[in-house]
Structure formats: C-alpha cells, structure tokens
Short mmCIF file of C-alpha atoms in Angstrom, two decimals:
data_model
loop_
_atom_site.label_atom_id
_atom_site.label_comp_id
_atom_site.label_asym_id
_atom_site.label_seq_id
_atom_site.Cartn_x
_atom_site.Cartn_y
_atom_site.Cartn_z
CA UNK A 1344 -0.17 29.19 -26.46
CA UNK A 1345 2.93 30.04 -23.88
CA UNK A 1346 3.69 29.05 -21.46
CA UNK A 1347 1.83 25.98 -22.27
CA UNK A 1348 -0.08 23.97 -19.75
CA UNK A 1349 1.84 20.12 -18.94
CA UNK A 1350 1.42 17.38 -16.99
CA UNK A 1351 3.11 14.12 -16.57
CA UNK A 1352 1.93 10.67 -18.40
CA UNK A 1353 3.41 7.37 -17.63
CA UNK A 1354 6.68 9.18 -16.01
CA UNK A 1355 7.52 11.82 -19.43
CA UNK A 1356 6.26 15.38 -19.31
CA UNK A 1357 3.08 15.79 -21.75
CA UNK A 1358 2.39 19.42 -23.06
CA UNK A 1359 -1.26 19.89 -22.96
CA UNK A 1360 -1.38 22.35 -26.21
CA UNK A 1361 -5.34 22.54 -27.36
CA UNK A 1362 -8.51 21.47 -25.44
CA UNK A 1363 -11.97 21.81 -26.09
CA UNK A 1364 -14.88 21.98 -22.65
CA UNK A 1365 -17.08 19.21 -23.23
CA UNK A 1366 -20.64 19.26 -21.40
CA UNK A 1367 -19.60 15.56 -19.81
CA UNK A 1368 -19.81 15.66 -16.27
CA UNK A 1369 -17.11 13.17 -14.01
CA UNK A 1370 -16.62 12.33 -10.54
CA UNK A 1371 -13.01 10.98 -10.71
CA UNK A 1372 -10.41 12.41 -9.33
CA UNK A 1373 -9.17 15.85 -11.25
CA UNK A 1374 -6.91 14.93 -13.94
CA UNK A 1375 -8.21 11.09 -15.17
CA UNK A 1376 -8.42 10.28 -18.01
CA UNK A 1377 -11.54 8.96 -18.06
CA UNK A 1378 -11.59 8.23 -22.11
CA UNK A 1379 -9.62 7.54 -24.86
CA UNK A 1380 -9.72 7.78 -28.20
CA UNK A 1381 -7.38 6.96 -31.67
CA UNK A 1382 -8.30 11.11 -32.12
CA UNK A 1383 -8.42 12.53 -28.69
CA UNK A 1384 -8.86 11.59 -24.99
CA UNK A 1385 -11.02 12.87 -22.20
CA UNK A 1386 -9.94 14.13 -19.00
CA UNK A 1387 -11.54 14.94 -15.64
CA UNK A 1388 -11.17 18.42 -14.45
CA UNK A 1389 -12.65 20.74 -11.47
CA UNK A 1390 -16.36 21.07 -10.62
CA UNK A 1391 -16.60 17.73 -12.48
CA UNK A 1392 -16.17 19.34 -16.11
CA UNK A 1393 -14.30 17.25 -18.02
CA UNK A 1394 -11.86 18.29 -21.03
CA UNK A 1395 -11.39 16.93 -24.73
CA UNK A 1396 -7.40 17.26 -25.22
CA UNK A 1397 -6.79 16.78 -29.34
CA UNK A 1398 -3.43 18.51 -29.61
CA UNK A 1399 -0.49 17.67 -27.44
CA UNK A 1400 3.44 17.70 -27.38
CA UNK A 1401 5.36 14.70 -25.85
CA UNK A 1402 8.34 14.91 -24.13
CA UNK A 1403 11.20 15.23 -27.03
CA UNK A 1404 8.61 15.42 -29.80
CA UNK A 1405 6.89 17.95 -32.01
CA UNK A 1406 3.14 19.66 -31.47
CA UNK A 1407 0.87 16.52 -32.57
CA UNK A 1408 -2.56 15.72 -33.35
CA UNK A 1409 -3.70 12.74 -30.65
CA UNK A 1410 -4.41 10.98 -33.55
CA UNK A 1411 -0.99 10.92 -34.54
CA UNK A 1412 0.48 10.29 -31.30
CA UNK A 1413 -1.84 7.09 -30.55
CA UNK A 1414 -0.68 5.48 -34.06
CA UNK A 1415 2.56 4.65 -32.42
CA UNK A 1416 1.45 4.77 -28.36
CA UNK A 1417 -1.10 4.46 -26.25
CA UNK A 1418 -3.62 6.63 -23.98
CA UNK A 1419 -4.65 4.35 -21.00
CA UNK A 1420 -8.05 5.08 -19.48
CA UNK A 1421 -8.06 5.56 -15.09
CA UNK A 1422 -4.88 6.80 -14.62
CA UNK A 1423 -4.00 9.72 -13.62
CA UNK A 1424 -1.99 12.70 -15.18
CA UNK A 1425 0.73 13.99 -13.04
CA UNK A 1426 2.09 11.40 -11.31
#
C-alpha cells in the first residue's frame, strides 16, 4: 500500500493503488492501456502479462474506484502511461 506505485496519464500523476494479473496476453508496448472500461482498465505489462487496475488515486483527488473516476473522465485506449 506505500509507497504506492504511479505513473503519469494525460500529463497528471495517476497513483496506481490495486491491480489484479489477468491471464490476457499483449504485445504493446509496456504500460498501454490496451482496454477500458466504465469499472476498470487494462494495461500492458512485462513478458506480455497484462494488468486489471480497479482502484486508483488522481492527482489532487482521493483513493477511487475506476468506476467512479470514469463517471466524470475518461480512460483512452493506446496510449501510453508515463509520458
């Protein structure tokens, strides 16, 4: 739970806070987001694994449910975190 893992989305630091290992397999570049979801979004990771991210903390806000996040934004499929 700390130090909690980040990344940066659309130019705002994005606290990656809970994550579950999917059995999907990708072969985009590490950190796509290769789905999204109004309750979660999928992200391509090493070894082509790809991650389910359902809990995460925008830059200024509180610990949130994706769900709750996408009511009032958006998670936009082929880009990539970090940049």
């Amino acid at each position: 739970p700390i130090p909690k893992a980040f990344t940066f989305y659309e130019g705002k630091m994005l606290k990656i806070c809970k994550t579950e290992l999917t059995n999907m397999q990708s072969k985009d570049k590490c950190g796509t987001i290769i789905s999204s979801k109004d309750d979660c979004f999928f992200v391509s990771c090493g070894m082509s694994s790809v991650i389910k991210v359902v809990t995460i903390q925008a830059e200024g806000k509180k610990v949130m449910d994706v769900a709750d996040y996408t009511k009032g934004n958006s998670i936009k499929e082929n880009v990539i975190l970090g940049g």
